[in-house]
């Protein structure tokens, strides 16, 4: 009786011979899938070059693995192997018949079994599995595999504008996502910032939320992202310029009402220059006429400061009333309170202008980053992707506008553009 060990050895040889047949087929099938992906990637900008390489060669590898698995992962069944090699080796069902008799599926006499066993032994000794199943490659299948792999390599090696466009879109999407995260960070900083008027805080926060809503749109184009940041930059610069202009106008108007007496002129100049620490002892030694003139000047100036600081305007009116009553001590106390309120209002407005300009600069850097990502590898800067330039003059004059008054402040975080 033939043993299982011999059947397994024959089966391993048969599977080795099958591997030489199926391996080129697996390469050809995987290469065809990879070539299809490469051609699709050359028509539509769906994948980057690295993604195409990974998917295409991964398909080839999958074809190889599938072909090897198809040959080698089938189970070993003794009767099935016997029937297979009866056919391959021309044993005329001797092995399968012997196995069926041994298992009791067929009944046979002793003499017949002995003759079958002797005949099977001689037939097996004469059998040559290497001759029956020679290890042989099918050259035409090998040629097809080589052609498919060559075409795949060529499709992946040649320049691919669609893959470049896909990489550009991916880079732009990543940069836009970074800009959206930065806008969110700015929004959080504005909400947590002290020292700016609540109305201005709400205005900047609303502007940042509108910008964030645009930047998080799934269908956002590169041009729309740049335009959104440019509009935000313009609005912020306009807010900063308007704040500076209004501050200068109010102080100049108040100073014009104080003109007329030497003491009032000195007070007006001190206000404009931010020297609020010089208010102590201001009314000491004043004559009744000087007090009267100062009271009239302060009464005229108080309404002008109401736009900037209602508290400062109210305290100035108290100073004027105290001077008219000849109470220099009460006037001095009210003047110090007015000066403190005015200094605080000026500081808030300067902080607002400085914060707006810093955020505008970060919006501008965001435009530059998006434009750079969009133009990388394609020279698209000349096609209108340069960052927005309006308001650059205002940025150049920031030091002059923001630093004209000493009471400056602002958030250090907003100055750290990314």
Coordinates of C-alpha atoms in Angstrom, one line a residue, residues 9-10 21 49 66 75 86 100 165 176 183 190 230-231 238 242 254 269-270 285 292 302-303 312 394 408:
X9 CA 5.8 14.6 -1.8
X10 CA 4.2 14.2 -5.2
X21 CA 2.2 28.7 -14.1
X49 CA 2.2 60.2 -7.2
X66 CA -3.4 35.5 -4.4
X75 CA -5.9 21.0 2.0
X86 CA -3.8 8.0 -10.8
X100 CA -11.1 2.5 -1.0
X165 CA -2.6 68.7 -9.2
X176 CA -6.4 76.0 4.7
X183 CA -8.4 81.7 13.2
X190 CA -9.7 87.8 21.6
X230 CA -8.0 89.3 2.4
X231 CA -11.4 90.7 3.3
X238 CA -9.8 99.6 8.6
X242 CA -10.5 104.2 12.3
X254 CA -11.0 118.4 23.4
X269 CA -0.7 119.1 25.6
X270 CA -0.4 116.7 28.6
X285 CA -2.0 128.6 43.7
X292 CA -13.0 130.6 36.3
X302 CA -16.0 117.7 28.6
X303 CA -18.7 116.9 25.9
X312 CA -13.9 111.1 32.0
X394 CA -1.2 100.7 6.9
X408 CA 0.1 101.4 24.5

